[in-house]
Each structure stands twice: as structure tokens, then as C-alpha cells.
Tab-separated table of C-alpha atoms and ligand atoms in Angstrom:
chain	number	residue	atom	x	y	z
A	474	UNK	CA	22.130	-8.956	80.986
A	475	UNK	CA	21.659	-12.516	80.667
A	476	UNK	CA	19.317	-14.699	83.398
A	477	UNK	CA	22.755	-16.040	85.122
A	478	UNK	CA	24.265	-12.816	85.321
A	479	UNK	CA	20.808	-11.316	87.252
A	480	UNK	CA	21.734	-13.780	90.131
A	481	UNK	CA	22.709	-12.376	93.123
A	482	UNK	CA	25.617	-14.588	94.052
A	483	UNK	CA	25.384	-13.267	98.136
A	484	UNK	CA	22.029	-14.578	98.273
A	485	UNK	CA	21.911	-18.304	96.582
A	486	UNK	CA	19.946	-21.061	98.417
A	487	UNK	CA	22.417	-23.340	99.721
A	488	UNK	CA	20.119	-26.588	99.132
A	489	UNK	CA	17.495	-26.859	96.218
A	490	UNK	CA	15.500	-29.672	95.993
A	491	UNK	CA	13.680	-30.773	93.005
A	492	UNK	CA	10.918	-33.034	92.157
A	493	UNK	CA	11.292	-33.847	88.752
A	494	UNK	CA	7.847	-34.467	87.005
A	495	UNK	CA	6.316	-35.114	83.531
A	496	UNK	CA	8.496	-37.623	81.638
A	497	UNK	CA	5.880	-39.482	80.646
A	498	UNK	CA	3.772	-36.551	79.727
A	499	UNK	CA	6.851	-35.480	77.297
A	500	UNK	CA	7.098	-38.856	76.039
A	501	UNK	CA	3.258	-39.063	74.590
A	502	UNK	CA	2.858	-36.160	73.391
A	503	UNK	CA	5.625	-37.402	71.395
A	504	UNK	CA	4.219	-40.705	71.136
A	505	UNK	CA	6.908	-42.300	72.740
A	506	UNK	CA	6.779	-44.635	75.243
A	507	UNK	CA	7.291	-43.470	78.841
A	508	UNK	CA	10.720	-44.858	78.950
A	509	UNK	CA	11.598	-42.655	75.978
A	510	UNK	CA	10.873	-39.761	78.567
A	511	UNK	CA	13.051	-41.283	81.634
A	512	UNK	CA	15.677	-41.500	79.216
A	513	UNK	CA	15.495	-37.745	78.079
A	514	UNK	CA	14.844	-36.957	81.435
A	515	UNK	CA	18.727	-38.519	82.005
A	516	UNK	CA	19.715	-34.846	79.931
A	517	UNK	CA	17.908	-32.607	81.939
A	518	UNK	CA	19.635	-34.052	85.341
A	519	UNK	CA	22.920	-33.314	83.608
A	520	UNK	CA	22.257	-29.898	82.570
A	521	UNK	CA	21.189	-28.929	86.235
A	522	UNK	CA	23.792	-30.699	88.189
A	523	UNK	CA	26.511	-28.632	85.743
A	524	UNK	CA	24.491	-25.013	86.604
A	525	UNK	CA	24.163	-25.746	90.310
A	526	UNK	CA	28.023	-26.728	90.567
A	527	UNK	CA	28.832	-23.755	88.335
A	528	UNK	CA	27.015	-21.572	90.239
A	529	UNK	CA	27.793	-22.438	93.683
A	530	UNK	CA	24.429	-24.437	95.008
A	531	UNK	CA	26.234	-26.566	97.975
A	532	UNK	CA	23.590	-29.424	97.826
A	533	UNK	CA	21.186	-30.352	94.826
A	534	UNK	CA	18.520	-32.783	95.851
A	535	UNK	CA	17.075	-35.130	93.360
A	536	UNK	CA	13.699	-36.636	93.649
A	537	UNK	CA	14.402	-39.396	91.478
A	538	UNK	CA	11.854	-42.687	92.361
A	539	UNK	CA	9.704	-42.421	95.230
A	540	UNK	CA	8.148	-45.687	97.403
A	541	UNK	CA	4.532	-45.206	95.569
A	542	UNK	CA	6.972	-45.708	91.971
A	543	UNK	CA	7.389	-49.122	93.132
A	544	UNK	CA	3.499	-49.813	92.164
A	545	UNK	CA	3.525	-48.578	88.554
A	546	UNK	CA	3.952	-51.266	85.847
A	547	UNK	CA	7.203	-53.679	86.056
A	548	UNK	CA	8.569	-53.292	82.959
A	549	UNK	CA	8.730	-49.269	84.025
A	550	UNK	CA	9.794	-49.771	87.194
A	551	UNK	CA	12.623	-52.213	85.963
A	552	UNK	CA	12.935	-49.853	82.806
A	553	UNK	CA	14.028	-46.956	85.946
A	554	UNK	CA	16.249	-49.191	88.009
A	555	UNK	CA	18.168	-49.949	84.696
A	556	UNK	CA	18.624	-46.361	83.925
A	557	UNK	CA	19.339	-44.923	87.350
A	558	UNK	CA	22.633	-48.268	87.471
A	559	UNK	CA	23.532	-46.845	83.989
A	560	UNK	CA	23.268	-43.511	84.565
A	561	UNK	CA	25.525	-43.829	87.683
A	562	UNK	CA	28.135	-45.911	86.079
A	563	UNK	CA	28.543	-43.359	82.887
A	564	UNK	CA	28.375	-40.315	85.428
A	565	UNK	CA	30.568	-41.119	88.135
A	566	UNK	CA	33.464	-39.775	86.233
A	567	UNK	CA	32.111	-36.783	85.587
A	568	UNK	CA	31.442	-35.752	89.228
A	569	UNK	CA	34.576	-36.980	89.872
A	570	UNK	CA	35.889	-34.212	87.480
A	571	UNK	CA	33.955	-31.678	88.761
A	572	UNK	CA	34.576	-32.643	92.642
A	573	UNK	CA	30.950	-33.663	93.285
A	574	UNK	CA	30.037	-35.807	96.114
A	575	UNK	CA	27.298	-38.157	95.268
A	576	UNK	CA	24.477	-39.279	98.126
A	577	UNK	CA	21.361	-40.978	98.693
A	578	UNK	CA	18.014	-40.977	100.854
A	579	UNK	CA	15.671	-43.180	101.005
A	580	UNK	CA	14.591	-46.848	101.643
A	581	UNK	CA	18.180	-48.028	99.921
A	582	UNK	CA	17.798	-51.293	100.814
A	583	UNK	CA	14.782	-52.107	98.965
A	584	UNK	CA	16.483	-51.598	95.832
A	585	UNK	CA	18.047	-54.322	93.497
A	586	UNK	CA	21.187	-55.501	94.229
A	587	UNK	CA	22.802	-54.192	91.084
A	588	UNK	CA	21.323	-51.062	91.792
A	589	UNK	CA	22.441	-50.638	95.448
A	590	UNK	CA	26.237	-51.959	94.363
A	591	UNK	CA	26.593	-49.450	91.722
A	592	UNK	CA	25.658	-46.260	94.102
A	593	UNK	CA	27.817	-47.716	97.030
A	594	UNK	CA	30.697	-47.270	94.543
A	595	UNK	CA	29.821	-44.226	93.001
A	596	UNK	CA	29.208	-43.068	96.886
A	597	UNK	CA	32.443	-44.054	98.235
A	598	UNK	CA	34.362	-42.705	94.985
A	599	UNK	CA	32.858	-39.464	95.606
A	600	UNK	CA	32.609	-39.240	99.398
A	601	UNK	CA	35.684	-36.623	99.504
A	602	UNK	CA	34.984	-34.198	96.934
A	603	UNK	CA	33.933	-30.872	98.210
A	604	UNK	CA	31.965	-28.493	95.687
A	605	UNK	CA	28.789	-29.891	95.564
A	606	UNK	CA	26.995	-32.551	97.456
A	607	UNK	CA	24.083	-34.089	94.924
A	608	UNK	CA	21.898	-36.139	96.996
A	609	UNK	CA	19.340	-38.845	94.879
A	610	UNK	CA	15.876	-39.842	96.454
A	611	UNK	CA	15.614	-43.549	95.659
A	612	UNK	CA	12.680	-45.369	96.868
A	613	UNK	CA	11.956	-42.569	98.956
A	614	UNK	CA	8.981	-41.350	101.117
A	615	UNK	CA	9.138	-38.697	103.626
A	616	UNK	CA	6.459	-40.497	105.630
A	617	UNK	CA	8.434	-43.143	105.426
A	618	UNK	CA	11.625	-41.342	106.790
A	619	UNK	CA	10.189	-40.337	109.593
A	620	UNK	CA	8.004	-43.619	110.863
A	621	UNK	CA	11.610	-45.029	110.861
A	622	UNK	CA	12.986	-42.020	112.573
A	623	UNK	CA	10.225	-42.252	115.248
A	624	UNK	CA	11.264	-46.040	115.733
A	625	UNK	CA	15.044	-45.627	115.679
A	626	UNK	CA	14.281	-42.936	118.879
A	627	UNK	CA	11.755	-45.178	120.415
A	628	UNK	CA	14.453	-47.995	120.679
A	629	UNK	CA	17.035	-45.675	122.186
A	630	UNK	CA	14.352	-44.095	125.071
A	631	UNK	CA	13.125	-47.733	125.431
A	632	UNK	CA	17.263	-49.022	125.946
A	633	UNK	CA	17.539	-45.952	128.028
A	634	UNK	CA	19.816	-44.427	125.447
A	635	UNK	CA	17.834	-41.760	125.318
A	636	UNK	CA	15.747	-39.743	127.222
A	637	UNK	CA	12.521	-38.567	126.501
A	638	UNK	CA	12.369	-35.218	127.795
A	639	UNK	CA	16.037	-34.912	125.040
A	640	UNK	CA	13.755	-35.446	122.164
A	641	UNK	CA	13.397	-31.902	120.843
A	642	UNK	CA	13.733	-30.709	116.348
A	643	UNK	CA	17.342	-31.394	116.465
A	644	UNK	CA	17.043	-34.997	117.887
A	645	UNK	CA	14.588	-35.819	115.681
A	646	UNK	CA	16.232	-34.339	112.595
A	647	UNK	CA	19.536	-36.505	113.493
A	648	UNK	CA	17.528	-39.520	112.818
A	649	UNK	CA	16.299	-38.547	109.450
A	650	UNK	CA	18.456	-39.858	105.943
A	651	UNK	CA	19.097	-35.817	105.735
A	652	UNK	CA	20.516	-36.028	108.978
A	653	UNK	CA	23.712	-34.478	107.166
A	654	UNK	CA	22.385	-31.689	105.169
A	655	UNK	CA	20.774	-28.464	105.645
A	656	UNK	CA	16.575	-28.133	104.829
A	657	UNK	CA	16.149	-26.876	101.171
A	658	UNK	CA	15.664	-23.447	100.824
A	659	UNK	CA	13.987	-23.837	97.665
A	660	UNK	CA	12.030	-26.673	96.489
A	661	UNK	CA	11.245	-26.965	92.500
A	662	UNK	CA	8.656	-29.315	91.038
A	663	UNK	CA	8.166	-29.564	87.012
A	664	UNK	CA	5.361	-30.646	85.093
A	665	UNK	CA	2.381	-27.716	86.614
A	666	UNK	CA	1.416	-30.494	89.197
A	667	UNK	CA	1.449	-28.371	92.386
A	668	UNK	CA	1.835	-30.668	95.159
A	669	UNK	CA	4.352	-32.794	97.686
A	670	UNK	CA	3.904	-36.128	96.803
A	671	UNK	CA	5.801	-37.813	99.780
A	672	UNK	CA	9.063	-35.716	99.329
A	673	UNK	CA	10.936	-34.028	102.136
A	674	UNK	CA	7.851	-32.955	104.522
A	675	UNK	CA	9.638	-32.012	107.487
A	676	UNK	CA	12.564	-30.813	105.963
A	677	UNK	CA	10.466	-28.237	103.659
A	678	UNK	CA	8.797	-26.976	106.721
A	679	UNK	CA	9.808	-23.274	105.781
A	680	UNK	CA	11.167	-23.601	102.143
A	681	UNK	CA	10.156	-21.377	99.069
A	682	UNK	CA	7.879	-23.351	96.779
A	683	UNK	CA	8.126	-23.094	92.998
A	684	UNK	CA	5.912	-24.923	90.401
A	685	UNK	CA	6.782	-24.598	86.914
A	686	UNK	CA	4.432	-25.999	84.026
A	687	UNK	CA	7.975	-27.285	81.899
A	688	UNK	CA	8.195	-31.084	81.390
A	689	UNK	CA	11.417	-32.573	83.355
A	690	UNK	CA	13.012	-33.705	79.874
A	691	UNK	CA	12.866	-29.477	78.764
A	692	UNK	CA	14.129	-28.293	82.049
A	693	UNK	CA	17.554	-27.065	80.928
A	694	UNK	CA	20.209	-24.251	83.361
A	695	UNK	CA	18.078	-21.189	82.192
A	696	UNK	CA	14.590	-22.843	83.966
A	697	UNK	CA	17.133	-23.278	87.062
A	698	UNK	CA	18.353	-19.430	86.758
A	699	UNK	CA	14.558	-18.652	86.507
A	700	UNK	CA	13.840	-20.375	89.782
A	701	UNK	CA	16.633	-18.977	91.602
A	702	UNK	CA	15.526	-15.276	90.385
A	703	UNK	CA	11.878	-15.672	91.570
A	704	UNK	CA	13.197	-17.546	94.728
A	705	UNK	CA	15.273	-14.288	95.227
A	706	UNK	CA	12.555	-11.794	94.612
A	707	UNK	CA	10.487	-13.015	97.623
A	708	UNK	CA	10.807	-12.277	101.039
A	709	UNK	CA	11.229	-15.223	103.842
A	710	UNK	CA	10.051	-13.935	107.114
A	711	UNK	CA	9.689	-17.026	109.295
A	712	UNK	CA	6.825	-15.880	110.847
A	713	UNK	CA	8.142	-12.303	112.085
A	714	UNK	CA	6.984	-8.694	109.940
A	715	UNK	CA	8.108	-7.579	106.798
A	716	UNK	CA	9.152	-3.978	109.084
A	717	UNK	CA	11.057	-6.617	111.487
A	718	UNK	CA	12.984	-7.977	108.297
A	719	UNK	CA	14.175	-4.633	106.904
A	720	UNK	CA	15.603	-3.595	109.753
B	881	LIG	C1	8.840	-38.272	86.733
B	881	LIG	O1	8.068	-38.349	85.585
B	881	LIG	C2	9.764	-39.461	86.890
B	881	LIG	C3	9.374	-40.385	87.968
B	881	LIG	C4	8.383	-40.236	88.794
B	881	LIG	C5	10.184	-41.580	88.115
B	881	LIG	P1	6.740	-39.204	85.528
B	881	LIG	O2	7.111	-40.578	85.112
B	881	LIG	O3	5.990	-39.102	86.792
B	881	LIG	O4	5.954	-38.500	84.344
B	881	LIG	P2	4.420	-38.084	84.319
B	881	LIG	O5	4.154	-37.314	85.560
B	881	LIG	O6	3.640	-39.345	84.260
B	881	LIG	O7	4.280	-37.251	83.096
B	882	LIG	C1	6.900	-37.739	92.260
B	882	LIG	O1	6.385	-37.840	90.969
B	882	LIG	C2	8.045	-38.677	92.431
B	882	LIG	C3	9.236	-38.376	91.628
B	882	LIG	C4	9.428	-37.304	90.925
B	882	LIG	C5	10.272	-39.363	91.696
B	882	LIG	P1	5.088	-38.720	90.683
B	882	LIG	O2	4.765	-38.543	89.257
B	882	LIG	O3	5.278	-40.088	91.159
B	882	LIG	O4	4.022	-37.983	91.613
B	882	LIG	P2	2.435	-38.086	91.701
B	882	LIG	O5	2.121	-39.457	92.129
B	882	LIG	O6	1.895	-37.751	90.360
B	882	LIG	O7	2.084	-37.061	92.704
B	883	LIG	MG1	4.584	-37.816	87.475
């Protein structure tokens, strides 16, 4: 029985998120330069999108440059915005193809104006397909999602919009950039680093965590299958008893 076949259709997550980690870790021990490992990296979001489409995932959720990127060197931070334009513009046909809706979270308008044209098109392209919604994180932080949540509802109880005793989890989570999509069920980071870094901190409140020590540019569809196995092998109990979740 192969990996893919083990999976228990019934029981995918409906969102994974991933942080993908370690391109420049890949790229020395190659003695490449860090961009040579962005640029492989581009391989290893292809081969993922195609396994989550094919095997049902409703929304795939790409960490892709977070707001603390924006302080590593310029030529590798310009090096990323010139990928993630490319990338887009050689992609967009292919999610076309394979009805995939492309979005994106995150301080937008801090990046380049290339940049920001090129997703708006690729966004409103996609914006009616219906198999698979793939969302980027681009200059994203989830502390800084929700400071500007916490201002967008201060200006509505402060214009009388809104009224403070209304504010409750599914206020709040209106004003987030996931506002639109479920939490992640299962949130994958690459590389052995076992930690957060910024992404997604309210909406992982109660997803399954899984750390794997391959390099982004390796990850290939049987490390997804892998993850979705061990994701279905544990049991989520939101806080009641394993006894209360057999029955
Ligand atoms: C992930 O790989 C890509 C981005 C954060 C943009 P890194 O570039 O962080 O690679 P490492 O962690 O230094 O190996
Ligand atoms: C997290 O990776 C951000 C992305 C994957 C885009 P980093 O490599 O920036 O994370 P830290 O700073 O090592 O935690
Ligand atoms: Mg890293």
C-alpha cells in the first residue's frame, strides 16, 4: 500500500498551513548561495499545491515572506520579491487549469508595486475557481494581523458601529486577513526548527503541530502524505476526555 493510498479520505484536514523553512540551509550545504535555495524552494511549492488539489485539501496556506524577512539583506529580500512576481506570472495558468483560487494575507500593501500588480491579477483571474483555495503569506505577521484587527474594531465601537459588549471570537476573527477561511487543522513547518515565528497565532489556537527535520527545497507529495498520516493518527479532544471522544 503506498503512503497516499493509507489516507483516510473521510478524515482530511480541510486547511493545512505550512511554514516553509531551510532554503538557505539547502543552499550551503550545497554551497550555493541562498537564492539558489528560494529558487529550488519554487519546486517544492509546486509539488505540494498538485498533492493537496489531488487529494482534496480545500485550503493550502503558504508561509511565504514574513514582516521580520523585510530586515535580512536587500539583495535577498529583492532576490524574493523577484521570484514570488515570477513565480506568479509562470503559475497562474496552471491554477487556472486545475481550478485553484489564488489568495493572500498579510501587510499587501507594503509590497512593491510590481509585486502587488502581479497577485491582484493572478487574484482576480482565479477568484472563481472552486477546488482549492491556496492562500500566500506575504509580508505577514500574525501580531501584526491582529494589532490591525484590534484597531479596525476600536474605530467601529468608537463611531458607534459597534458595540462593545458584540465583541466576542467571531467578531474578532471577521477582522482578521483569514476572515474567509477556516483555522488550519494542521500546521507543518520544515527545516527541524520547532517554533511559530509570527505565523497564524490565533488561528492555530487548537491545530495539530508537525515539525519535520526535511529542508523546504526536499519537501516533495510523499513528506505531505507523511504529515497527513501522523496528523490522522492523533486524537484532537479540545479539551474534553479521550472516553468523551469515543463515544
Ligand atoms: C525559508 O527559508 C524561506 C523564507 C523565510 C523566505 P530560509 O530562507 O529561512 O532558510 P534558512 O532557514 O535560513 O535555512
Ligand atoms: C519563517 O521562517 C518565515 C517564512 C517561512 C516565510 P524564518 O526563517 O524567517 O523564521 P525564523 O526567523 O528562523 O524563526
Ligand atoms: Mg529560516
Amino acid at each position: 500500500m503506498s503512503l497516499k493510498e493509507k489516507i483516510d479520505p473521510a478524515r482530511l484536514p480541510r486547511h493545512i498551513a505550512i511554514i516553509m523553512d531551510g532554503n538557505g540551509r539547502w543552499a550551503k550545504q550545497k554551497g550555493r548561495l541562498r537564492v539558489f535555495g528560494h529558487q529550488n524552494g519554487v519546486l517544492a511549492v509546486r509539488d505540494t499545491v498538485e498533492s493537496a488539489a489531488e487529494l482534496g485539501i480545500k485550503y493550502l496556506t503558504l508561509y511565504a515572506f514574513s514582516t521580520e524577512n523585510w530586515n535580512r539583506p536587500k539583495f535577498e529580500v529583492n532576490a524574493l520579491m523577484e521570484l514570488l512576481v515570477g513565480t506568479i506570472r509562470k503559475e497562474t495558468k496552471t491554477l487556472t487549469d486545475n481550478n485553484i483560487r489564488l489568495q493572500a494575507i498579510g501587510n499587501l500593501d507594503s509590497l512593491p508595486s510590481g509585486c502587488r500588480k502581479e497577485l491582484k491579477e493572478a487574484m482576480d483571474l482565479t477568484a472563481g475557481n472552486t477546488r482549492m483555495t491556496l492562500v500566500l503569506a506575504l509580508s505577514y505577521s500574525s501580531k501584526w494581523e491582529i494589532i490591525q484587527a484590534v484597531k479596525k474594531i476600536a474605530e467601529g465601537v468608537s463611531s458607534k458601529e459597534i458595540s462593545a459588549d458584540r465583541i466576542d471570537e467571531s467578531l474578532f476573527n471577521s477582522f482578521l486577513c483569514t476572515a474567509n477561511f477556516p483555522d488550519p487543522e494542521l500546521l507543518i513547518r520544515t527545516s527541524g526548527e520547532q517554533r511559530v515565528s509570527n505565523f497564524l497565532l490565533w488561528q492555530i489556537a487548537y491545530s495539530e503541530l508537525y515539525f519535520t527535520e526535511k529542508l523546504w527545497p526536499d519537501f516533495r507529495k510523499e513528506d505531505l502524505y507523511e504529515a497527513i498520516l501522523d496528523y490522522q493518527r492523533r486524537e484532537r479532544r479540545f479539551g474534553k476526555t479521550s472516553e468523551q471522544i469515543a463515544s
